[in-house]
mmCIF file of C-alpha atoms in Angstrom:
data_model
loop_
_atom_site.group_PDB
_atom_site.id
_atom_site.type_symbol
_atom_site.label_atom_id
_atom_site.label_comp_id
_atom_site.label_asym_id
_atom_site.label_seq_id
_atom_site.Cartn_x
_atom_site.Cartn_y
_atom_site.Cartn_z
ATOM 1 C CA GLY A 1 53.757 82.174 -22.192
ATOM 2 C CA ALA A 2 52.390 79.053 -23.242
ATOM 3 C CA GLY A 3 50.934 78.940 -27.259
ATOM 4 C CA VAL A 4 47.749 77.013 -28.152
ATOM 5 C CA SER A 5 48.453 73.016 -27.210
ATOM 6 C CA GLN A 6 46.580 70.244 -28.815
ATOM 7 C CA SER A 7 46.391 66.530 -27.903
ATOM 8 C CA PRO A 8 47.123 64.131 -29.008
ATOM 9 C CA ARG A 9 49.912 64.901 -31.716
ATOM 10 C CA TYR A 10 49.102 61.947 -33.764
ATOM 11 C CA LYS A 11 45.859 59.644 -33.334
ATOM 12 C CA VAL A 12 45.328 56.337 -35.419
ATOM 13 C CA ALA A 13 41.913 54.923 -35.477
ATOM 14 C CA LYS A 14 40.094 52.336 -37.184
ATOM 15 C CA ARG A 15 37.036 53.007 -39.494
ATOM 16 C CA GLY A 16 33.870 53.070 -37.352
ATOM 17 C CA GLN A 17 35.525 54.091 -34.093
ATOM 18 C CA ASP A 18 34.937 57.519 -32.192
ATOM 19 C CA VAL A 19 37.691 60.016 -31.583
ATOM 20 C CA ALA A 20 38.226 63.086 -29.498
ATOM 21 C CA LEU A 21 40.679 65.787 -29.967
ATOM 22 C CA ARG A 22 41.439 68.176 -27.303
ATOM 23 C CA CYS A 23 42.843 71.920 -27.742
ATOM 24 C CA ASP A 24 44.144 74.180 -25.087
ATOM 25 C CA PRO A 25 43.808 77.885 -26.047
ATOM 26 C CA ILE A 26 46.022 80.756 -25.162
ATOM 27 C CA SER A 27 44.764 81.949 -21.787
ATOM 28 C CA GLY A 28 42.135 84.603 -21.832
ATOM 29 C CA HIS A 29 41.369 84.226 -25.496
ATOM 30 C CA VAL A 30 37.957 84.354 -26.077
ATOM 31 C CA SER A 31 37.626 83.184 -29.750
ATOM 32 C CA LEU A 32 38.571 79.467 -30.776
ATOM 33 C CA PHE A 33 38.425 78.021 -33.931
ATOM 34 C CA TRP A 34 38.797 74.311 -35.625
ATOM 35 C CA TYR A 35 40.345 73.774 -38.993
ATOM 36 C CA GLN A 36 41.053 70.446 -41.334
ATOM 37 C CA GLN A 37 43.898 70.351 -43.352
ATOM 38 C CA ALA A 38 44.194 67.626 -46.031
ATOM 39 C CA LEU A 39 47.523 66.740 -47.127
ATOM 40 C CA GLY A 40 49.027 69.439 -49.411
ATOM 41 C CA GLN A 41 46.147 71.603 -49.099
ATOM 42 C CA GLY A 42 45.649 74.865 -46.936
ATOM 43 C CA PRO A 43 43.356 74.745 -43.590
ATOM 44 C CA GLU A 44 39.556 74.664 -43.911
ATOM 45 C CA PHE A 45 37.259 75.972 -41.545
ATOM 46 C CA LEU A 46 35.093 73.734 -39.513
ATOM 47 C CA THR A 47 33.975 75.505 -36.582
ATOM 48 C CA TYR A 48 33.849 78.976 -34.108
ATOM 49 C CA PHE A 49 33.228 79.755 -30.436
ATOM 50 C CA GLN A 50 33.288 82.871 -28.934
ATOM 51 C CA ASN A 51 33.842 81.821 -24.936
ATOM 52 C CA GLU A 52 31.431 78.709 -24.437
ATOM 53 C CA ALA A 53 29.095 80.066 -27.367
ATOM 54 C CA GLN A 54 29.542 77.751 -30.852
ATOM 55 C CA LEU A 55 28.785 80.991 -33.368
ATOM 56 C CA ASP A 56 29.600 79.346 -36.527
ATOM 57 C CA LYS A 57 29.108 75.432 -37.348
ATOM 58 C CA SER A 58 28.888 75.791 -40.841
ATOM 59 C CA GLY A 59 32.254 73.960 -41.966
ATOM 60 C CA LEU A 60 31.348 70.748 -40.490
ATOM 61 C CA PRO A 61 31.279 68.430 -42.882
ATOM 62 C CA SER A 62 28.460 66.066 -41.423
ATOM 63 C CA ASP A 63 26.561 65.611 -38.235
ATOM 64 C CA ARG A 64 29.450 62.907 -37.307
ATOM 65 C CA PHE A 65 31.163 66.013 -36.247
ATOM 66 C CA PHE A 66 30.815 68.196 -32.878
ATOM 67 C CA ALA A 67 32.549 70.606 -31.078
ATOM 68 C CA GLU A 68 32.014 72.103 -27.444
ATOM 69 C CA ARG A 69 33.937 74.466 -25.342
ATOM 70 C CA PRO A 70 31.651 74.168 -22.071
ATOM 71 C CA GLU A 71 33.758 76.660 -19.959
ATOM 72 C CA GLY A 72 34.915 78.700 -22.502
ATOM 73 C CA SER A 73 38.419 77.591 -22.343
ATOM 74 C CA VAL A 74 39.136 74.031 -23.436
ATOM 75 C CA SER A 75 37.933 72.692 -26.538
ATOM 76 C CA THR A 76 36.786 69.303 -27.947
ATOM 77 C CA LEU A 77 36.442 68.119 -31.453
ATOM 78 C CA LYS A 78 34.512 64.811 -31.479
ATOM 79 C CA ILE A 79 34.334 62.593 -34.711
ATOM 80 C CA GLN A 80 31.835 59.778 -34.516
ATOM 81 C CA ARG A 81 32.078 56.669 -36.857
ATOM 82 C CA THR A 82 35.331 57.848 -38.369
ATOM 83 C CA GLN A 83 35.403 57.289 -41.891
ATOM 84 C CA GLN A 84 38.892 57.348 -44.239
ATOM 85 C CA GLU A 85 37.878 60.726 -45.646
ATOM 86 C CA ASP A 86 38.426 62.234 -42.173
ATOM 87 C CA SER A 87 42.082 61.380 -42.073
ATOM 88 C CA ALA A 88 43.629 65.013 -42.041
ATOM 89 C CA VAL A 89 45.437 67.372 -39.619
ATOM 90 C CA TYR A 90 42.951 69.029 -37.102
ATOM 91 C CA LEU A 91 44.072 72.527 -36.527
ATOM 92 C CA CYS A 92 43.179 74.508 -33.704
ATOM 93 C CA ALA A 93 43.518 78.367 -33.485
ATOM 94 C CA SER A 94 42.997 80.892 -30.814
ATOM 95 C CA SER A 95 42.631 85.046 -30.703
ATOM 96 C CA THR A 96 42.278 87.630 -28.218
ATOM 97 C CA GLY A 97 38.682 89.194 -29.336
ATOM 98 C CA THR A 98 36.429 89.083 -32.232
ATOM 99 C CA GLY A 99 37.579 91.875 -34.608
ATOM 100 C CA GLY A 100 38.571 90.996 -38.549
ATOM 101 C CA GLY A 101 42.304 92.302 -37.888
ATOM 102 C CA GLN A 102 42.885 89.956 -34.848
ATOM 103 C CA PRO A 103 45.486 87.476 -35.722
ATOM 104 C CA GLN A 104 44.804 83.860 -35.015
ATOM 105 C CA HIS A 105 47.526 81.657 -33.155
ATOM 106 C CA PHE A 106 47.607 77.905 -33.987
ATOM 107 C CA GLY A 107 48.565 74.683 -32.573
ATOM 108 C CA ASP A 108 50.521 72.412 -33.745
ATOM 109 C CA GLY A 109 47.701 70.201 -34.585
ATOM 110 C CA THR A 110 46.511 66.580 -34.150
ATOM 111 C CA ARG A 111 47.334 64.167 -37.232
ATOM 112 C CA LEU A 112 44.246 61.716 -37.515
ATOM 113 C CA SER A 113 44.907 58.454 -39.801
ATOM 114 C CA ILE A 114 41.904 56.417 -40.131
ATOM 115 C CA LEU A 115 42.725 52.750 -41.282
ATOM 116 C CA GLY B 1 31.913 83.290 -50.940
ATOM 117 C CA ASN B 2 35.229 84.278 -50.010
ATOM 118 C CA SER B 3 38.222 82.663 -51.654
ATOM 119 C CA VAL B 4 42.111 82.933 -51.926
ATOM 120 C CA THR B 5 44.362 81.778 -54.872
ATOM 121 C CA GLN B 6 47.970 81.434 -54.626
ATOM 122 C CA MET B 7 50.496 80.624 -57.212
ATOM 123 C CA GLU B 8 51.356 76.909 -57.407
ATOM 124 C CA GLY B 9 54.564 75.592 -55.915
ATOM 125 C CA PRO B 10 57.117 74.448 -55.352
ATOM 126 C CA VAL B 11 59.107 77.867 -55.731
ATOM 127 C CA THR B 12 63.037 76.780 -55.930
ATOM 128 C CA LEU B 13 65.357 79.755 -55.494
ATOM 129 C CA SER B 14 69.039 80.548 -54.855
ATOM 130 C CA GLU B 15 70.121 81.984 -51.496
ATOM 131 C CA GLU B 16 69.780 85.580 -52.173
ATOM 132 C CA ALA B 17 67.476 85.687 -54.855
ATOM 133 C CA PHE B 18 64.212 87.787 -54.989
ATOM 134 C CA LEU B 19 61.217 85.951 -54.030
ATOM 135 C CA THR B 20 57.595 87.012 -54.882
ATOM 136 C CA ILE B 21 54.519 84.748 -54.067
ATOM 137 C CA ASN B 22 51.629 85.719 -55.600
ATOM 138 C CA CYS B 23 48.045 86.063 -53.788
ATOM 139 C CA THR B 24 44.838 87.127 -55.309
ATOM 140 C CA TYR B 25 41.426 87.088 -53.179
ATOM 141 C CA THR B 26 37.702 87.319 -53.846
ATOM 142 C CA ALA B 27 35.688 88.808 -50.837
ATOM 143 C CA THR B 28 33.345 91.852 -50.875
ATOM 144 C CA GLY B 29 33.817 94.676 -48.396
ATOM 145 C CA TYR B 30 37.105 94.992 -46.633
ATOM 146 C CA PRO B 31 38.750 91.791 -45.354
ATOM 147 C CA SER B 32 41.865 91.706 -43.396
ATOM 148 C CA LEU B 33 44.735 89.998 -45.251
ATOM 149 C CA PHE B 34 47.373 87.624 -43.675
ATOM 150 C CA TRP B 35 50.170 85.718 -44.553
ATOM 151 C CA TYR B 36 51.218 82.365 -42.518
ATOM 152 C CA VAL B 37 54.148 80.210 -42.693
ATOM 153 C CA GLN B 38 54.601 76.506 -41.944
ATOM 154 C CA TYR B 39 58.253 75.455 -41.219
ATOM 155 C CA PRO B 40 58.735 71.745 -41.748
ATOM 156 C CA GLY B 41 57.484 69.799 -38.384
ATOM 157 C CA GLU B 42 55.865 72.835 -36.962
ATOM 158 C CA GLY B 43 52.740 74.677 -36.763
ATOM 159 C CA LEU B 44 51.309 77.584 -38.753
ATOM 160 C CA GLN B 45 52.643 80.735 -37.649
ATOM 161 C CA LEU B 46 51.544 84.207 -38.651
ATOM 162 C CA LEU B 47 53.984 85.991 -40.781
ATOM 163 C CA LEU B 48 52.299 89.270 -41.450
ATOM 164 C CA LYS B 49 48.807 90.995 -41.788
ATOM 165 C CA ALA B 50 47.253 94.238 -43.526
ATOM 166 C CA THR B 51 43.903 95.384 -42.104
ATOM 167 C CA LYS B 52 42.850 97.899 -44.699
ATOM 168 C CA ALA B 53 43.787 99.081 -47.966
ATOM 169 C CA ASP B 54 47.093 100.179 -49.040
ATOM 170 C CA ASP B 55 48.631 99.069 -45.457
ATOM 171 C CA LYS B 56 52.104 97.426 -46.012
ATOM 172 C CA GLY B 57 52.377 94.349 -43.697
ATOM 173 C CA SER B 58 56.038 93.604 -42.709
ATOM 174 C CA ASN B 59 58.120 90.980 -40.796
ATOM 175 C CA LYS B 60 61.521 89.350 -40.792
ATOM 176 C CA GLY B 61 62.321 90.762 -44.095
ATOM 177 C CA PHE B 62 58.933 89.893 -46.132
ATOM 178 C CA GLU B 63 56.685 92.303 -46.950
ATOM 179 C CA ALA B 64 53.362 92.449 -48.845
ATOM 180 C CA THR B 65 51.033 95.412 -49.310
ATOM 181 C CA TYR B 66 47.298 95.435 -49.384
ATOM 182 C CA ARG B 67 45.940 96.038 -53.025
ATOM 183 C CA LYS B 68 42.386 96.512 -53.342
ATOM 184 C CA GLU B 69 42.362 97.581 -56.715
ATOM 185 C CA THR B 70 43.844 94.614 -58.080
ATOM 186 C CA THR B 71 42.648 92.419 -54.742
ATOM 187 C CA SER B 72 46.094 91.308 -54.039
ATOM 188 C CA PHE B 73 48.353 90.817 -51.282
ATOM 189 C CA HIS B 74 51.572 89.376 -53.010
ATOM 190 C CA LEU B 75 54.670 88.344 -50.624
ATOM 191 C CA GLU B 76 58.073 89.651 -51.424
ATOM 192 C CA LYS B 77 61.486 89.497 -49.769
ATOM 193 C CA GLY B 78 64.546 91.017 -51.199
ATOM 194 C CA SER B 79 67.211 88.012 -50.414
ATOM 195 C CA VAL B 80 66.073 84.708 -49.472
ATOM 196 C CA GLN B 81 68.070 82.512 -46.834
ATOM 197 C CA VAL B 82 68.056 78.806 -46.784
ATOM 198 C CA SER B 83 66.347 79.137 -43.433
ATOM 199 C CA ASP B 84 63.131 80.473 -45.218
ATOM 200 C CA SER B 85 62.496 77.494 -46.824
ATOM 201 C CA ALA B 86 58.768 76.747 -45.776
ATOM 202 C CA VAL B 87 55.206 76.303 -46.943
ATOM 203 C CA TYR B 88 53.420 79.838 -47.140
ATOM 204 C CA PHE B 89 49.854 80.298 -46.719
ATOM 205 C CA CYS B 90 47.755 83.631 -47.923
ATOM 206 C CA ALA B 91 44.501 84.190 -45.800
ATOM 207 C CA LEU B 92 42.092 86.512 -45.367
ATOM 208 C CA ARG B 93 39.302 87.092 -42.673
ATOM 209 C CA GLY B 94 35.990 89.108 -42.567
ATOM 210 C CA GLY B 95 34.523 91.159 -45.567
ATOM 211 C CA THR B 96 31.077 91.556 -45.969
ATOM 212 C CA GLY B 97 29.254 88.002 -44.494
ATOM 213 C CA GLY B 98 32.875 86.289 -44.115
ATOM 214 C CA GLY B 99 32.515 86.489 -40.618
ATOM 215 C CA ASN B 100 35.809 85.455 -38.214
ATOM 216 C CA LYS B 101 36.837 82.669 -39.862
ATOM 217 C CA LEU B 102 40.185 82.411 -41.721
ATOM 218 C CA THR B 103 40.137 81.476 -45.598
ATOM 219 C CA PHE B 104 43.373 79.885 -46.670
ATOM 220 C CA GLY B 105 44.851 79.526 -50.116
ATOM 221 C CA THR B 106 46.096 75.983 -50.984
ATOM 222 C CA GLY B 107 50.059 77.208 -49.897
ATOM 223 C CA THR B 108 53.261 77.894 -52.008
ATOM 224 C CA GLN B 109 56.344 75.763 -51.052
ATOM 225 C CA LEU B 110 59.102 77.437 -51.150
ATOM 226 C CA LYS B 111 62.853 75.780 -51.361
ATOM 227 C CA VAL B 112 65.858 77.926 -50.830
ATOM 228 C CA GLU B 113 69.179 76.372 -51.959
ATOM 229 C CA LEU B 114 72.668 77.387 -51.541
#
């Protein structure tokens, strides 16, 4: 079966531009997560959806970051007025349920470079 | 809040050597613990997990035991191969107030040479 799919794989934008990153989770997965991974670091949590409800957005670094999952499947992470410090790999993960032991399945990520 | 500390890399070993990558965590309650692996050019893959104290997770010859008394989840493999070269991330999920998100360590790069 298909895994988590993210697009685009690479995105280059000029400082100040808006970007949108897409995540297609594994079909039927209830939970969806976004993480940000800086070079040489572990992923850091951004936000979490259970179906279409955004239950935790405590990791979003500023109000320039916005995520949605309107139909409980595909999700989009939008960054407005990008800054150089937004350069990172953005990872999406999904899992079947909400239990703590449920593994999260990751996509290959979108590498964002802000010039 | 929750946190994970891993030994710094890179770790360089000869093929067939014994591997240990140390991981300790800070969390209250009973989190689940995970090891993820990231091969060059690929995404994060779940390697193994343990959901309660004294559980041992194992996969592909790798093992890790959930030690609540030492708050540790060290990754071990008896005989590494060149194909094990990758970055390994220790992570936890849950515990008291931890929610559903994963908290990762900074990763340990493993290089295995012939």
